Short mmCIF file of C-alpha atoms and ligand atoms in Angstrom, two decimals:
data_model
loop_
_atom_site.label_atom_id
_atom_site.label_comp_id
_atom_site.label_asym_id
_atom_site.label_seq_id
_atom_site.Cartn_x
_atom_site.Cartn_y
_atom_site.Cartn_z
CA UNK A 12 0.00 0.00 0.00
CA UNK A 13 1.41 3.71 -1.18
CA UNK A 14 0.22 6.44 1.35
CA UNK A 15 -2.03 4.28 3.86
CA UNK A 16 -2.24 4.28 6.90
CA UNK A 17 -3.95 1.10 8.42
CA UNK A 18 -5.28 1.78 12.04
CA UNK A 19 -6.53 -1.43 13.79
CA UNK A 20 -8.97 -0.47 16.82
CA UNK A 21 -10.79 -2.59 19.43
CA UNK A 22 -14.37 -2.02 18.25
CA UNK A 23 -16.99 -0.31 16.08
CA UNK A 24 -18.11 3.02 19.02
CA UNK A 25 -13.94 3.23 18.31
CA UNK A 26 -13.63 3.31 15.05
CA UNK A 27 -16.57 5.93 15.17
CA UNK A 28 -14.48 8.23 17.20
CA UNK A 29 -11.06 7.75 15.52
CA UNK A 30 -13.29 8.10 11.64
CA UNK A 31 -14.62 11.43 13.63
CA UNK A 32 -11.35 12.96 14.57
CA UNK A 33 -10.00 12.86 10.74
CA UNK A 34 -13.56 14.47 10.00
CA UNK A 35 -12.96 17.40 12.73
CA UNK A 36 -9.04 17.68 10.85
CA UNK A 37 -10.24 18.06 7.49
CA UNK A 38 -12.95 20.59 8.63
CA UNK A 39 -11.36 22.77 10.93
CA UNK A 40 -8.27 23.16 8.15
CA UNK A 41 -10.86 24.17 5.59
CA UNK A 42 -14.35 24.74 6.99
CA UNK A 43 -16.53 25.32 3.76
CA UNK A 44 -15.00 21.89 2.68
CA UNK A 45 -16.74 19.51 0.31
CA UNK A 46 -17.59 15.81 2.01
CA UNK A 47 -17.74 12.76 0.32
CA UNK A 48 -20.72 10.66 2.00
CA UNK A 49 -21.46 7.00 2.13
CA UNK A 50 -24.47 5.34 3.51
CA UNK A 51 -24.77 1.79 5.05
CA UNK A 52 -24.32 0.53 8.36
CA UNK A 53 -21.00 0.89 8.79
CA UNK A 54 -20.53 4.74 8.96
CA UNK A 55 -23.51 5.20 11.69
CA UNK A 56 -21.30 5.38 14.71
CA UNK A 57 -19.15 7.89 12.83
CA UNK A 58 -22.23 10.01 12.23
CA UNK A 59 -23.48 9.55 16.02
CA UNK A 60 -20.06 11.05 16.94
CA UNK A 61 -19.99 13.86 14.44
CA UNK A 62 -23.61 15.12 15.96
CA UNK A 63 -22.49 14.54 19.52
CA UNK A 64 -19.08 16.86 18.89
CA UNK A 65 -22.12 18.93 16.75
CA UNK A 66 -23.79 19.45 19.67
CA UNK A 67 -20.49 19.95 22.03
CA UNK A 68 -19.74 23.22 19.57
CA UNK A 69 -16.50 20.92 18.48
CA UNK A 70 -17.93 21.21 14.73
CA UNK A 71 -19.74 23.40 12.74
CA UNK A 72 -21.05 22.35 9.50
CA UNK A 73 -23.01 25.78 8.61
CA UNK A 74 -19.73 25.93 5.99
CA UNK A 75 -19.64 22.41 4.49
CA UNK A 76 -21.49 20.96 1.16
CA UNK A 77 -21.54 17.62 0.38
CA UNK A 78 -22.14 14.79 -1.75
CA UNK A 79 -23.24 10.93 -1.24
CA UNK A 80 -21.64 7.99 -2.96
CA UNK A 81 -24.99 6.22 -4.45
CA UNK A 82 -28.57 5.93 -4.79
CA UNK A 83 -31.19 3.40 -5.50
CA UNK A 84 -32.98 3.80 -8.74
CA UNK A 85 -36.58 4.55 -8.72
CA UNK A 86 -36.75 5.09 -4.46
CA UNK A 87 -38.41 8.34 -3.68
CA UNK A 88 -36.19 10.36 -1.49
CA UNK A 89 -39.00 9.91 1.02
CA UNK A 90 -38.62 6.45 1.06
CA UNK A 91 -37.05 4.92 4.55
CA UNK A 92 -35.13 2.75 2.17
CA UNK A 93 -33.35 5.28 0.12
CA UNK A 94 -30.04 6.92 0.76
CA UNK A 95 -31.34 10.30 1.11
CA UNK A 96 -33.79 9.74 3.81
CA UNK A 97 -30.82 7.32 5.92
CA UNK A 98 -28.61 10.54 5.69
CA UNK A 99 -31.48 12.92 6.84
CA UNK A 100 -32.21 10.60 10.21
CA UNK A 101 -28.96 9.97 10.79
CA UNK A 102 -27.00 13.22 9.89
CA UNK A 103 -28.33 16.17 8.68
CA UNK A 104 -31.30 17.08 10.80
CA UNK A 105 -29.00 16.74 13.44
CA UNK A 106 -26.36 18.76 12.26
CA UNK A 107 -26.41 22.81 11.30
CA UNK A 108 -25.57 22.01 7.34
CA UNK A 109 -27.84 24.14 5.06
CA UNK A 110 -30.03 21.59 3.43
CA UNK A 111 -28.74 23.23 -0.09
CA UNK A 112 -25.19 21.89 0.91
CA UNK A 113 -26.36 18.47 0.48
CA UNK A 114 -26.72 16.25 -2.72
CA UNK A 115 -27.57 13.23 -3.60
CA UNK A 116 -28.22 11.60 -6.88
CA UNK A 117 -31.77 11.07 -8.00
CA UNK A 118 -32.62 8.40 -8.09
CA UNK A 119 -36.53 9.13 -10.10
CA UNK A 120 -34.79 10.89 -12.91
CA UNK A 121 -36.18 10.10 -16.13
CA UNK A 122 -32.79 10.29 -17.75
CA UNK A 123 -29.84 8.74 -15.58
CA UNK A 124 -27.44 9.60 -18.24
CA UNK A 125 -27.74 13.60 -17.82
CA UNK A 126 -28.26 13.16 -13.81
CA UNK A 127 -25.14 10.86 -13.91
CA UNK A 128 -23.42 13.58 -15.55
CA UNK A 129 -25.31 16.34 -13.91
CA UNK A 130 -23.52 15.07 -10.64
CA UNK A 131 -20.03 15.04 -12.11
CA UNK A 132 -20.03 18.28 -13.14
CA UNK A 133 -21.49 19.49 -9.38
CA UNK A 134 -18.38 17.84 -7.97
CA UNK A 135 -15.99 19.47 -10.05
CA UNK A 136 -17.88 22.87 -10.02
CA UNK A 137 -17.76 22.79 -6.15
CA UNK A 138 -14.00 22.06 -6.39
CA UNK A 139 -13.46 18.41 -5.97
CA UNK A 140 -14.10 16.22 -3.28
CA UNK A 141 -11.58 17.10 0.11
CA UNK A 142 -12.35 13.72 2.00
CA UNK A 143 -14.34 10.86 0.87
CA UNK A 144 -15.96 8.04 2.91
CA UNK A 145 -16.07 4.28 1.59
CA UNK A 146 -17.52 1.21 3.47
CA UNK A 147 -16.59 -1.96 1.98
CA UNK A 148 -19.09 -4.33 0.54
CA UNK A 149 -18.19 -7.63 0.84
CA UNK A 150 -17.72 -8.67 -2.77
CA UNK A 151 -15.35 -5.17 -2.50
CA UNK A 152 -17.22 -2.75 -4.14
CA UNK A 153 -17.04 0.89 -3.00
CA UNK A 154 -20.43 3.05 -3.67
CA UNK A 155 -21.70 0.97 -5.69
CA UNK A 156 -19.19 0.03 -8.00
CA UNK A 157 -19.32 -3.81 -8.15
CA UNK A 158 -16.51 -5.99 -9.34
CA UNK A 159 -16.08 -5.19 -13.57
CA UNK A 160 -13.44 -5.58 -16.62
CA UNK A 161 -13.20 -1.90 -16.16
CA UNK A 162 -12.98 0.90 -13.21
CA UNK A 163 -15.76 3.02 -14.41
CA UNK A 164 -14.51 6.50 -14.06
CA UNK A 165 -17.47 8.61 -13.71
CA UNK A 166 -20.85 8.27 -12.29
CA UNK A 167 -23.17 5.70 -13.83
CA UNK A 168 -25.95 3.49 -13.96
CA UNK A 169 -25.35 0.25 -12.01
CA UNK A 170 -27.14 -3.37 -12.38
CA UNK A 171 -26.18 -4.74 -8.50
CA UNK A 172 -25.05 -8.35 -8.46
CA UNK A 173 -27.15 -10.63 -6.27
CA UNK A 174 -24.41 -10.63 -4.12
CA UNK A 175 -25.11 -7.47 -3.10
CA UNK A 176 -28.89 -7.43 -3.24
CA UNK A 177 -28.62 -10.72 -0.86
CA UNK A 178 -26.32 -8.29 1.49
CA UNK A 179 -28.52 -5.33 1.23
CA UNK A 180 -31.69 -7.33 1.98
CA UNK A 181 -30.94 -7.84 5.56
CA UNK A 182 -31.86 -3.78 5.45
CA UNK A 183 -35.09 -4.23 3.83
CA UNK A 184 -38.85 -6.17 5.51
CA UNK A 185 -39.57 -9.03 4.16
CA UNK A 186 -42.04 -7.77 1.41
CA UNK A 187 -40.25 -4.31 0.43
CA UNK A 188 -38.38 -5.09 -3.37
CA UNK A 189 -34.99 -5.09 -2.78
CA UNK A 190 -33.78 -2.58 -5.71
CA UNK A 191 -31.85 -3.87 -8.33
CA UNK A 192 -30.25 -0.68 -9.99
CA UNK A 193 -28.97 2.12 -8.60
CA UNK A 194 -26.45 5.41 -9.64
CA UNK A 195 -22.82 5.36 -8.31
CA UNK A 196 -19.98 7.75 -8.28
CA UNK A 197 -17.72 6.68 -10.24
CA UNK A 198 -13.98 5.19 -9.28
CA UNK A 199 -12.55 8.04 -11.10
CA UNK A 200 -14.61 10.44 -9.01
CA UNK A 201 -13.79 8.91 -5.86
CA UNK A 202 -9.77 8.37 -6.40
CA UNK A 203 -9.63 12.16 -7.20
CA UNK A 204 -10.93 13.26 -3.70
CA UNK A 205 -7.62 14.48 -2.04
CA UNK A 206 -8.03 12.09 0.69
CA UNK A 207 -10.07 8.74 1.54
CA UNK A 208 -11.37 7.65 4.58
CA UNK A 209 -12.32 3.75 4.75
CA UNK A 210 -14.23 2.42 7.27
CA UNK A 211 -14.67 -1.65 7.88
CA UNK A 212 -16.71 -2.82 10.74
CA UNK A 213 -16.79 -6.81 11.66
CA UNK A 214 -15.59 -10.12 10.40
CA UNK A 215 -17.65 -10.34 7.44
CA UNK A 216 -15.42 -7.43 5.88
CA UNK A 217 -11.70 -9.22 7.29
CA UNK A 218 -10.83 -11.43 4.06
CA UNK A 219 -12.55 -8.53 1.63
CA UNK A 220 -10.03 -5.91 3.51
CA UNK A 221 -7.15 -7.61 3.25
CA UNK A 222 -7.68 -9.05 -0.45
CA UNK A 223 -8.35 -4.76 -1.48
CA UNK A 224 -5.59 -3.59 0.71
CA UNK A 225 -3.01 -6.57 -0.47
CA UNK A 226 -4.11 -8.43 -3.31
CA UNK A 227 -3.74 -7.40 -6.75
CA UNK A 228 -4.82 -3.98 -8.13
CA UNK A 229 -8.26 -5.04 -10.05
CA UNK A 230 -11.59 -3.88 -11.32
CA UNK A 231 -12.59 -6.63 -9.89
CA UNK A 232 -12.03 -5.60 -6.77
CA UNK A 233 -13.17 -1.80 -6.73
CA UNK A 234 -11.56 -0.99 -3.60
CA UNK A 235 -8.48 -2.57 -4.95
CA UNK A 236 -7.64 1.18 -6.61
CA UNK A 237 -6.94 2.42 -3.33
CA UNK A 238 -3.36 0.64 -2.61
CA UNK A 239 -2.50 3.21 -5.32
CA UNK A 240 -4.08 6.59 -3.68
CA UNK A 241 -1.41 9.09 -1.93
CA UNK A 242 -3.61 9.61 0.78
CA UNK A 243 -5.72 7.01 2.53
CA UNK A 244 -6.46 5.95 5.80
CA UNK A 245 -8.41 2.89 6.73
CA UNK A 246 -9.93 2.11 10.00
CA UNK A 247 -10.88 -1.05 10.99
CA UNK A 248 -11.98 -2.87 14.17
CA UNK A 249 -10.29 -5.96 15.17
CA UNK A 250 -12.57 -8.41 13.64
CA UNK A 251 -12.52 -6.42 10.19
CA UNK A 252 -8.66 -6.39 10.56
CA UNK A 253 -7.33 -9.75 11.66
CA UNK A 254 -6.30 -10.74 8.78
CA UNK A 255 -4.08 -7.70 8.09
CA UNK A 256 -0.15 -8.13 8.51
CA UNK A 257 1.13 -6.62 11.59
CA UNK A 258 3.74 -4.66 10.05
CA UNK A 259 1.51 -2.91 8.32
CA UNK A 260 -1.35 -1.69 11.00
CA UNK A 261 -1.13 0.35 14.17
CA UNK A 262 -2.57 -1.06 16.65
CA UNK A 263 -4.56 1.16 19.11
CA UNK A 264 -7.21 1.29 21.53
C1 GLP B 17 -23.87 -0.60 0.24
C2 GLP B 17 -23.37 0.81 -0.07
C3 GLP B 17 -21.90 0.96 0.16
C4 GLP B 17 -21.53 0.35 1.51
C5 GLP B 17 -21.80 -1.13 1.47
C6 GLP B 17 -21.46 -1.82 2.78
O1 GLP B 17 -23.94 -1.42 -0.86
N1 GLP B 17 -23.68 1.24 -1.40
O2 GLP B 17 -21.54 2.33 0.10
O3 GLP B 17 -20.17 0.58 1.78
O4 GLP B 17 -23.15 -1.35 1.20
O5 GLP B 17 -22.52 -1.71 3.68
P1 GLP B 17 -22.41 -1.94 5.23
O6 GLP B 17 -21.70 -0.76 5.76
O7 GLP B 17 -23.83 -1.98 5.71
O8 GLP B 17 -21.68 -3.21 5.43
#
């Protein structure tokens, strides 16, 4: 790995509070900064700890815009399924970001292609993503860019593999459709953010982790691209990261 640095702590409340603290850096340096956001279950304690230092006047997001990694295709943003309604519960009605600030893909446009591009062009007209967020899924995709022949470089239309619907149903009742589609940002998109935060919570994600962070370089691992980003820091707890070499984790508590 070129520019990572692997940190190995004893749980998921800890990884919340270490993921927070490189938030709170990256803010305070440059406080109308543009975020990179992910969804899933792994970032919530991060996001529990970013409203608690909210509401300790450690942060202040009135500055910051941001932008989510995904969306499901045809779910309403009203819908307790989609992305934008998991970052208004768990994030931004608890924060002081101007609802403007915040952007998600749509994912009822009529035409993905132009919203697809639509989004690219927000991201480099509000300067480029300053720190991005990735979970891991466990087939390695990051967003939603599933294993591929290719890294697709912008943002796109995806068909999930059933692989990932199967993981993703676990968040959804028993008769709610499970979406099969949905718009990512691309790999290009995310590798140009000028720094990456990873987060990887439990033992499901250990043989995933290592395989992205030591394996070979491959669309078919997504995550794969980032052994060759200058600046990315991945944060596991212990059952994510036991299968990491020593040598190349810190260890803390
Ligand atoms: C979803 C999201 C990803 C997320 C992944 C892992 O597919 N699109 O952004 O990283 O799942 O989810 P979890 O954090 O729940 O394991």
């Amino acid at each position: 790995m070129y520019g990572a640095r692997i940190i190995v702590v004893k749980d998921e409340q800890t990884v919340g509070k270490w993921a927070a603290d490189v938030f709170e850096q990256v803010i305070s340096r440059k406080p109308d900064c543009l975020l990179g956001l992910a969804t899933g279950t792994t970032p919530l304690t991060l996001y529990r700890e970013l409203v608690r230092r909210y509401h300790r006047q450690m942060l202040d997001f009135s500055g910051i815009h941001t932008v989510n990694l995904d969306e499901y295709v045809g779910m309403p943003p009203e819908n307790h399924q989609s992305y934008r309604y998991f970052m208004e519960k768990n994030l931004f009605q608890q924060i002081n970001i101007n609802p403007k600030n915040t952007h998600l893909l749509n994912g009822l446009a009529g035409d993905a292609k132009s919203e697809c591009r639509a989004y690219d062009r927000l991201i480099d007209e509000l300067g480029g993503i300053d720190l991005q967020l990735l979970g891991i899924g466990q087939n390695g995709h990051i967003g939603f860019n599933e294993p591929s022949d290719n890294f697709y470089l912008q943002t796109h239309e995806v068909t999930l593999t059933e692989e990932t619907r199967r993981a993703n149903a676990r968040l959804f009742a028993e008769d709610e459709i499970v979406p099969s589609q949905a718009l990512t940002m691309g790999c290009g998109y995310i590798f140009a953010a000028r720094k990456i935060l990873l987060l990887a919570i439990g033992s499901g994600k250990a043989k995933i982790l290592q395989r992205a962070l030591f394996g070979q370089v491959t669309p078919q691992v997504p995550a794969s691209l980032l052994q060759l980003h200058p600046d990315v820091t991945i944060i596991a707890d212990e059952a994510a990261g036991r299968l990491l070499p020593e040598c190349a984790t810190e260890s803390v508590s």
